[in-house]
Short mmCIF file of C-alpha atoms and ligand atoms in Angstrom, two decimals:
data_model
loop_
_atom_site.label_atom_id
_atom_site.label_comp_id
_atom_site.label_asym_id
_atom_site.label_seq_id
_atom_site.Cartn_x
_atom_site.Cartn_y
_atom_site.Cartn_z
CA MET A 16 122.55 105.95 105.58
CA PHE A 17 119.59 107.01 103.59
CA GLN A 18 119.13 103.43 102.62
CA LYS A 19 118.94 101.80 105.89
CA PRO A 20 115.41 101.66 107.82
CA MET A 21 115.21 104.67 110.36
CA LEU A 22 111.90 104.24 113.07
CA LYS A 23 112.48 101.91 115.99
CA ASP A 24 111.50 98.70 116.60
CA ASN A 25 107.64 97.86 116.52
CA ALA A 26 106.87 102.12 115.61
CA LEU A 27 103.55 101.26 113.92
CA LYS A 28 103.14 98.45 116.44
CA GLY A 29 99.31 97.23 116.45
CA LYS A 30 98.26 99.71 113.50
CA VAL A 31 95.85 98.79 110.64
CA ILE A 32 97.20 100.25 107.35
CA VAL A 33 95.94 99.83 103.76
CA VAL A 34 97.56 100.87 101.03
CA THR A 35 95.72 101.59 97.54
CA GLY A 36 98.16 100.36 94.63
CA GLY A 37 100.00 98.28 97.66
CA GLY A 38 101.28 95.13 95.28
CA SER A 39 103.58 96.85 93.33
CA GLY A 40 106.22 99.90 93.08
CA LEU A 41 106.39 102.68 96.19
CA GLY A 42 102.97 101.38 97.63
CA LYS A 43 104.82 97.73 97.98
CA SER A 44 107.86 99.48 99.47
CA MET A 45 105.91 101.59 101.81
CA THR A 46 103.93 98.22 102.91
CA THR A 47 107.11 95.97 103.29
CA TYR A 48 108.53 98.76 105.47
CA PHE A 49 105.05 99.12 107.67
CA LEU A 50 105.08 95.41 107.93
CA LYS A 51 108.73 95.43 109.44
CA LEU A 52 107.81 97.76 111.76
CA GLY A 53 104.90 95.50 113.08
CA ALA A 54 101.38 97.19 111.76
CA HIS A 55 99.28 94.80 109.48
CA VAL A 56 98.75 96.12 106.26
CA VAL A 57 95.95 95.77 103.51
CA ILE A 58 96.68 96.02 99.83
CA THR A 59 94.54 96.87 97.46
CA SER A 60 94.25 97.02 93.48
CA ARG A 61 92.59 96.18 90.35
CA ASN A 62 94.99 92.91 90.10
CA ILE A 63 94.08 90.38 92.39
CA GLU A 64 97.02 88.00 91.50
CA LYS A 65 99.83 90.86 92.18
CA LEU A 66 98.31 91.46 95.24
CA ASN A 67 98.30 87.58 96.10
CA LYS A 68 101.87 86.72 94.73
CA ALA A 69 102.61 89.96 96.96
CA LYS A 70 101.32 89.25 99.73
CA ILE A 71 102.71 86.11 100.36
CA GLU A 72 106.19 87.49 99.33
CA LEU A 73 105.78 90.11 101.47
CA GLU A 74 103.94 88.33 104.56
CA GLY A 75 107.18 85.34 103.67
CA LYS A 76 110.04 88.76 104.38
CA THR A 77 108.38 90.71 107.26
CA GLY A 78 106.35 87.98 109.18
CA GLY A 79 104.02 90.08 109.14
CA LYS A 80 100.15 89.86 108.63
CA VAL A 81 98.90 90.81 105.05
CA LEU A 82 95.36 91.17 103.50
CA ALA A 83 94.95 90.96 99.64
CA VAL A 84 91.55 92.72 98.37
CA GLN A 85 91.03 93.46 94.57
CA CYS A 86 89.16 97.19 94.46
CA ASP A 87 89.36 99.68 91.49
CA VAL A 88 89.85 102.84 93.09
CA ARG A 89 87.60 104.03 90.49
CA ASN A 90 84.83 102.56 92.46
CA TYR A 91 82.85 104.01 96.00
CA SER A 92 81.00 100.83 96.43
CA GLU A 93 84.76 98.43 95.94
CA VAL A 94 85.94 100.89 98.10
CA GLU A 95 83.72 100.36 100.70
CA VAL A 96 84.16 96.31 100.55
CA VAL A 97 87.63 97.07 101.15
CA LEU A 98 86.84 99.57 104.57
CA GLU A 99 84.40 96.23 105.46
CA GLU A 100 86.53 92.92 104.31
CA THR A 101 89.24 95.19 106.80
CA LEU A 102 87.28 95.48 109.84
CA LYS A 103 86.05 91.76 109.42
CA GLU A 104 90.20 90.81 109.06
CA PHE A 105 91.61 93.24 111.97
CA GLY A 106 88.64 94.87 113.76
CA LYS A 107 89.79 98.17 112.66
CA VAL A 108 91.77 100.48 110.33
CA ASP A 109 93.87 103.41 111.37
CA GLY A 110 95.60 104.50 108.67
CA LEU A 111 94.82 105.41 105.28
CA LEU A 112 98.02 105.59 102.30
CA ASN A 113 96.72 107.23 99.30
CA ASN A 114 99.34 106.05 96.91
CA ALA A 115 97.34 104.47 93.41
CA ALA A 116 97.32 106.60 90.29
CA GLY A 117 97.58 106.58 87.18
CA ASN A 118 99.86 108.81 84.52
CA PHE A 119 101.34 108.98 80.93
CA ILE A 120 103.17 111.46 79.03
CA SER A 121 101.02 113.27 76.19
CA PRO A 122 100.35 116.66 74.45
CA THR A 123 97.32 117.90 76.12
CA GLU A 124 95.46 118.44 72.66
CA ARG A 125 96.03 114.85 71.89
CA LEU A 126 94.18 113.36 74.82
CA SER A 127 90.54 112.04 74.36
CA ALA A 128 87.99 113.65 76.54
CA ASN A 129 88.11 110.13 77.99
CA ALA A 130 91.81 110.00 78.83
CA PHE A 131 92.16 113.04 80.79
CA ASP A 132 88.71 111.74 83.11
CA THR A 133 90.87 108.08 83.54
CA ILE A 134 93.25 109.99 85.18
CA ILE A 135 91.25 112.61 87.06
CA ASP A 136 89.49 109.28 88.57
CA ILE A 137 92.17 107.60 89.30
CA VAL A 138 94.05 110.09 90.91
CA LEU A 139 91.23 112.42 92.54
CA LYS A 140 88.35 110.91 92.64
CA GLY A 141 89.97 107.17 93.94
CA SER A 142 91.57 109.42 96.56
CA LYS A 143 88.36 110.85 97.54
CA ASN A 144 86.83 107.70 97.55
CA PHE A 145 88.77 106.17 100.68
CA THR A 146 88.89 109.61 101.83
CA LEU A 147 85.59 109.81 102.26
CA ALA A 148 84.73 106.34 103.18
CA PHE A 149 86.94 105.54 105.55
CA GLY A 150 86.38 109.24 107.17
CA LYS A 151 82.72 108.66 107.79
CA HIS A 152 83.40 105.24 109.44
CA TRP A 153 85.96 107.25 111.96
CA ILE A 154 83.95 109.95 112.29
CA LYS A 155 80.94 107.40 113.54
CA GLU A 156 83.13 105.11 115.70
CA LYS A 157 84.60 107.98 116.93
CA GLN A 158 88.10 106.36 117.23
CA LYS A 159 90.44 108.73 118.68
CA THR A 160 93.41 108.60 116.47
CA SER A 161 94.10 108.13 112.38
CA THR A 162 95.84 108.63 109.88
CA ILE A 163 95.36 109.74 105.79
CA LEU A 164 98.44 110.39 103.85
CA ASN A 165 98.27 111.19 100.12
CA ILE A 166 101.27 110.54 97.84
CA VAL A 167 101.02 113.56 95.34
CA THR A 168 103.83 115.36 93.31
CA THR A 169 106.10 118.11 93.27
CA TYR A 170 104.09 119.62 90.68
CA ALA A 171 100.46 119.69 92.15
CA TRP A 172 101.51 123.02 92.81
CA THR A 173 104.23 123.69 89.79
CA GLY A 174 101.72 122.42 87.34
CA SER A 175 103.76 120.33 84.63
CA ALA A 176 103.65 120.20 80.82
CA TYR A 177 103.14 116.25 79.04
CA VAL A 178 101.38 115.50 82.51
CA VAL A 179 98.38 118.06 82.56
CA PRO A 180 95.54 115.56 83.79
CA SER A 181 97.60 113.99 86.18
CA ALA A 182 98.79 117.68 87.90
CA THR A 183 95.67 118.68 88.01
CA ALA A 184 94.14 115.82 89.83
CA LYS A 185 97.16 115.59 91.96
CA ALA A 186 96.46 119.76 93.44
CA GLY A 187 93.04 118.52 93.87
CA VAL A 188 94.55 115.94 95.89
CA LEU A 189 96.84 118.65 98.44
CA ALA A 190 93.85 120.82 98.71
CA MET A 191 91.84 118.05 100.12
CA THR A 192 94.58 117.35 102.14
CA ARG A 193 94.83 120.99 103.64
CA SER A 194 91.52 121.11 103.85
CA LEU A 195 90.39 117.89 105.71
CA ALA A 196 93.43 118.49 108.21
CA VAL A 197 91.53 121.71 109.74
CA GLU A 198 88.34 120.39 109.12
CA TRP A 199 88.87 116.66 110.41
CA ALA A 200 90.98 117.25 113.57
CA LYS A 201 88.38 117.37 115.94
CA TYR A 202 87.68 113.98 114.86
CA GLY A 203 91.22 113.11 115.66
CA ILE A 204 92.23 112.65 111.89
CA ARG A 205 95.23 113.92 110.87
CA SER A 206 96.11 114.58 106.83
CA ASN A 207 99.54 114.95 105.13
CA ALA A 208 101.15 114.27 101.93
CA ILE A 209 104.66 113.48 100.41
CA ALA A 210 105.61 114.78 97.39
CA PRO A 211 108.20 112.56 95.98
CA GLY A 212 110.55 113.52 93.35
CA PRO A 213 111.65 110.79 90.87
CA PHE A 214 112.15 107.47 92.55
CA PRO A 215 112.31 104.70 89.65
CA THR A 216 109.54 102.33 89.50
CA LYS A 217 108.30 100.34 86.52
CA GLY A 218 104.59 101.79 86.25
CA ALA A 219 105.98 105.28 86.06
CA TRP A 220 108.97 104.87 84.16
CA ASP A 221 107.45 103.14 81.07
CA ARG A 222 105.06 105.76 81.41
CA LEU A 223 106.89 108.84 81.69
CA LEU A 224 110.43 107.81 80.18
CA PRO A 225 109.64 105.56 77.57
CA GLY A 226 111.97 103.49 75.02
CA ASP A 227 115.37 105.78 75.04
CA LEU A 228 113.70 108.50 76.45
CA LYS A 229 115.21 107.50 79.75
CA ASP A 230 118.86 107.64 77.94
CA LYS A 231 117.91 110.97 76.58
CA PHE A 232 117.13 112.86 79.41
CA ASP A 233 119.34 111.97 82.82
CA ILE A 234 116.75 112.53 85.59
CA LYS A 235 119.80 112.12 88.28
CA LYS A 236 121.23 115.68 86.59
CA LYS A 237 117.89 117.47 87.29
CA VAL A 238 119.03 116.84 90.74
CA PRO A 239 120.77 118.88 92.73
CA VAL A 240 121.75 115.93 94.80
CA GLY A 241 123.03 114.04 91.83
CA ARG A 242 120.71 111.16 92.12
CA VAL A 243 117.12 110.08 92.08
CA GLY A 244 115.66 109.09 95.14
CA VAL A 245 116.08 105.32 96.99
CA HIS A 246 112.73 103.55 98.27
CA GLN A 247 113.61 102.84 101.84
CA GLU A 248 114.18 106.78 102.24
CA LEU A 249 110.88 107.14 101.40
CA ALA A 250 109.41 104.72 103.15
CA ASN A 251 111.26 105.67 106.03
CA LEU A 252 109.07 109.32 105.53
CA ALA A 253 105.72 108.02 105.26
CA ALA A 254 106.04 105.34 108.25
CA TYR A 255 107.15 108.08 110.39
CA LEU A 256 104.36 110.45 108.71
CA MET A 257 102.11 107.26 109.61
CA SER A 258 103.13 106.97 113.30
CA ASP A 259 102.60 108.62 116.54
CA PHE A 260 105.91 110.05 116.69
CA SER A 261 103.87 113.24 113.98
CA ALA A 262 101.13 113.58 116.02
CA TYR A 263 101.75 117.40 115.42
CA ILE A 264 102.07 116.76 111.82
CA ASN A 265 99.23 117.88 110.27
CA GLY A 266 98.35 119.51 106.72
CA GLU A 267 101.66 119.09 106.23
CA VAL A 268 103.50 118.10 102.72
CA ILE A 269 106.77 117.10 102.37
CA THR A 270 108.67 117.05 99.51
CA ILE A 271 111.44 114.32 99.18
CA ASP A 272 112.81 115.33 96.15
CA GLY A 273 116.66 115.94 96.46
CA GLY A 274 115.64 119.81 95.30
CA GLU A 275 114.51 118.90 92.01
CA TRP A 276 111.49 121.59 91.60
CA LEU A 277 112.99 124.26 93.28
CA LYS A 278 116.42 123.90 90.99
CA GLY A 279 113.41 124.14 88.08
CA ALA A 280 112.25 127.04 89.50
CA GLY A 281 115.21 129.52 90.72
CA GLU A 282 115.96 132.47 88.34
CA PHE A 283 119.19 131.90 88.34
CA ASN A 284 119.92 128.67 89.04
CA MET A 285 121.50 128.13 85.64
CA LEU A 286 124.80 129.57 86.77
CA GLU A 287 125.22 126.39 88.63
CA ASP A 288 127.58 125.44 85.31
CA VAL A 289 130.22 128.74 85.64
CA SER A 290 133.84 127.98 85.80
CA GLU A 291 135.69 129.93 89.00
CA GLU A 292 137.21 131.25 86.34
CA MET A 293 134.22 132.73 84.62
CA TRP A 294 133.18 133.57 88.32
CA ASP A 295 136.89 136.25 88.85
CA MET A 296 135.80 137.59 85.48
CA LEU A 297 132.17 138.09 86.59
CA GLU A 298 132.76 139.49 89.95
CA THR A 299 135.40 141.75 88.30
CA MET A 300 133.06 143.61 85.81
CA ILE A 301 130.47 143.95 88.47
CA ARG A 302 132.86 145.71 91.18
CA ASN A 303 134.27 148.07 88.37
CA LYS A 304 130.33 149.04 87.41
CA LYS A 305 130.52 151.23 91.14
CA LYS A 306 133.51 152.64 90.02
CA LYS A 307 132.61 154.22 86.93
C1 HXC B 8 96.48 108.98 74.81
C2 HXC B 8 96.01 107.54 76.20
C3 HXC B 8 97.19 106.64 76.64
C4 HXC B 8 98.67 107.07 75.51
C5 HXC B 8 95.48 105.94 77.11
N1 HXC B 8 95.09 106.54 76.49
N2 HXC B 8 97.18 105.28 77.08
N3 HXC B 8 95.70 108.22 75.76
N4 HXC B 8 98.01 108.58 75.07
N5 HXC B 8 99.15 106.87 75.74
C6 HXC B 8 94.14 106.40 76.62
C7 HXC B 8 93.34 105.78 75.55
O1 HXC B 8 92.65 106.04 74.84
C8 HXC B 8 91.17 105.76 76.56
O2 HXC B 8 90.80 106.39 75.73
C9 HXC B 8 91.90 106.37 78.02
O3 HXC B 8 92.99 107.07 78.12
C10 HXC B 8 91.58 105.20 79.14
O4 HXC B 8 93.04 103.91 79.06
P1 HXC B 8 92.19 102.84 79.74
O5 HXC B 8 93.73 102.14 78.88
O6 HXC B 8 91.13 102.55 78.79
O7 HXC B 8 92.23 102.64 80.64
P2 HXC B 8 92.88 101.62 81.79
O8 HXC B 8 93.17 100.67 81.28
O9 HXC B 8 91.66 102.55 83.06
O10 HXC B 8 94.48 102.03 82.41
C11 HXC B 8 94.28 103.46 82.89
C12 HXC B 8 95.74 104.40 82.52
C13 HXC B 8 97.15 102.87 82.45
C14 HXC B 8 96.46 105.53 83.05
C15 HXC B 8 95.76 104.54 80.92
O11 HXC B 8 98.44 103.55 82.38
C16 HXC B 8 96.94 102.69 83.90
O12 HXC B 8 96.74 101.50 84.83
N6 HXC B 8 98.17 102.98 84.75
C17 HXC B 8 98.30 102.45 86.31
C18 HXC B 8 99.85 102.88 86.47
C19 HXC B 8 100.15 103.98 86.21
O13 HXC B 8 100.09 104.86 85.46
N7 HXC B 8 101.66 104.18 87.14
C20 HXC B 8 102.22 105.37 86.87
C21 HXC B 8 102.31 106.72 88.00
S1 HXC B 8 103.25 107.83 87.53
P3 HXC B 8 89.39 106.44 75.11
O14 HXC B 8 89.14 107.87 74.42
O15 HXC B 8 90.03 105.78 73.22
O16 HXC B 8 88.31 105.74 75.92
C22 HXC B 8 103.12 109.11 88.62
C23 HXC B 8 104.12 109.82 89.01
C24 HXC B 8 103.97 110.94 88.58
O17 HXC B 8 101.95 109.19 88.95
C25 HXC B 8 105.37 112.12 89.29
C26 HXC B 8 106.72 111.76 88.56
C27 HXC B 8 108.04 112.28 88.82
P1 NAP B 9 103.02 102.16 89.94
O1 NAP B 9 104.46 101.34 90.46
O2 NAP B 9 102.74 102.33 88.83
O3 NAP B 9 101.86 102.24 91.12
C1 NAP B 9 100.63 102.71 90.51
C2 NAP B 9 99.78 101.71 91.85
O4 NAP B 9 98.64 101.87 91.47
C3 NAP B 9 99.97 99.94 90.96
O5 NAP B 9 100.26 99.33 91.91
C4 NAP B 9 98.22 100.16 90.55
O6 NAP B 9 97.68 98.51 90.79
C5 NAP B 9 97.92 101.29 91.19
N1 NAP B 9 96.19 101.54 90.26
C6 NAP B 9 96.76 102.33 89.10
N2 NAP B 9 95.17 102.23 88.98
C7 NAP B 9 94.39 101.74 89.92
C8 NAP B 9 93.25 102.29 90.05
N3 NAP B 9 91.79 102.44 88.95
N4 NAP B 9 92.14 101.45 91.55
C9 NAP B 9 93.26 100.57 92.10
N5 NAP B 9 94.16 100.72 91.83
C10 NAP B 9 95.00 101.40 91.14
O7 NAP B 9 103.47 103.87 90.42
P2 NAP B 9 104.22 103.97 91.65
O8 NAP B 9 105.72 104.86 90.88
O9 NAP B 9 105.10 103.19 92.60
O10 NAP B 9 103.86 105.62 91.86
C11 NAP B 9 102.91 105.63 93.42
C12 NAP B 9 102.61 106.74 93.24
O11 NAP B 9 103.63 107.50 93.51
C13 NAP B 9 101.77 107.45 92.53
O12 NAP B 9 101.02 108.27 93.59
C14 NAP B 9 102.49 108.29 91.74
O13 NAP B 9 102.06 109.30 91.12
C15 NAP B 9 103.36 108.34 92.90
N6 NAP B 9 104.63 109.05 92.55
C16 NAP B 9 105.59 108.62 91.98
C17 NAP B 9 106.77 109.01 91.70
C18 NAP B 9 107.78 108.00 91.22
O14 NAP B 9 109.10 108.71 90.48
N7 NAP B 9 107.77 106.90 91.16
C19 NAP B 9 106.94 110.49 92.03
C20 NAP B 9 105.99 111.32 92.21
C21 NAP B 9 105.12 110.74 92.49
P3 NAP B 9 97.26 98.11 89.20
O15 NAP B 9 97.54 97.87 88.17
O16 NAP B 9 97.35 96.43 89.68
O17 NAP B 9 96.03 98.14 89.64
#
């Protein structure tokens, strides 16, 4: 069921949505569903060949219209070009999905200053660049409704060892999401975030679980529902948050992780492995305490 498209046909008809990092991974999956629901989508990343290939594939598969624009999210002037090209092609823009990211595992003390900056610049500064350029445009044009959707992670609020630049940057994106939800609501701009748990993509798995780490750490075991995420279920949530059906949701971060982060957080979650017989024994021991 969760592998099926959720929204009704044409739920995004007439919308123009910009997806950063839309040519691969989760960005491509969300783009595919936006197109199926009737949106026009602008996909951006550093690699124009990849984007052009994705454009042909996605237009063929969905019958939708895709504009591919090369852009490094770290450069504000390139972001302004994306906005210009979008307006030239479609005449307006309704939604921004800040999805592009950079990340890799490393002990923090091994990182150069430039390595740390690189992740902060892609994730935090990149999301800021798109948010600022598009927000200014929407405010200037007095557009009635528009939507910003940011992809963060569950460690945006818990933090995480070995991905410290990413955790630091995603925490900043989450703060920006909640701050602007209040400040820009008066301009009709909604601001929300999604915090995905593990959803296999080549980009993430190659950098976070390289080599035999994939086999050493069975990610499924970390997730209470016992599996990793399916791209369509993330796309369902993203499409809902981009659509007018979610008009009253503003400043929210929705976690979609099968309960993964909470499993790591609860004080007694390790008792998951206790058998029924053991529980009988433990219960007797606890009850006997009262009698003494
Ligand atoms: C230590 C490293 C390193 C590593 C790069 N650097 N890789 N340091 N360990 N493994 C250092 C480099 O030496 C350099 O520092 C600096 O980082 C910048 O590296 P460049 O290769 O010049 O950067 P760039 O070409 O801009 O590439 C950015 C990148 C790359 C982040 C390093 O991996 C990339 O393009 N990633 C994009 C896609 C991605 O990361 N996807 C994963 C998202 S997953 P010096 O000092 O030498 O100049 C995600 C999931 C989160 O976010 C949650 C999962 C559950
Ligand atoms: P991915 O496949 O590596 O995708 C990252 C995308 O960002 C690529 O399309 C890449 O395109 C683009 N990008 C990277 N640096 C860029 C830059 N400087 N300028 C422009 N575009 C850039 O990773 P993913 O797994 O799909 O991740 C997508 C989002 O989900 C990210 O925000 C990630 O943090 C989040 N997330 C993923 C998971 C997961 O399990 N996969 C879990 C939690 C959160 P180019 O290389 O062509 O530029």
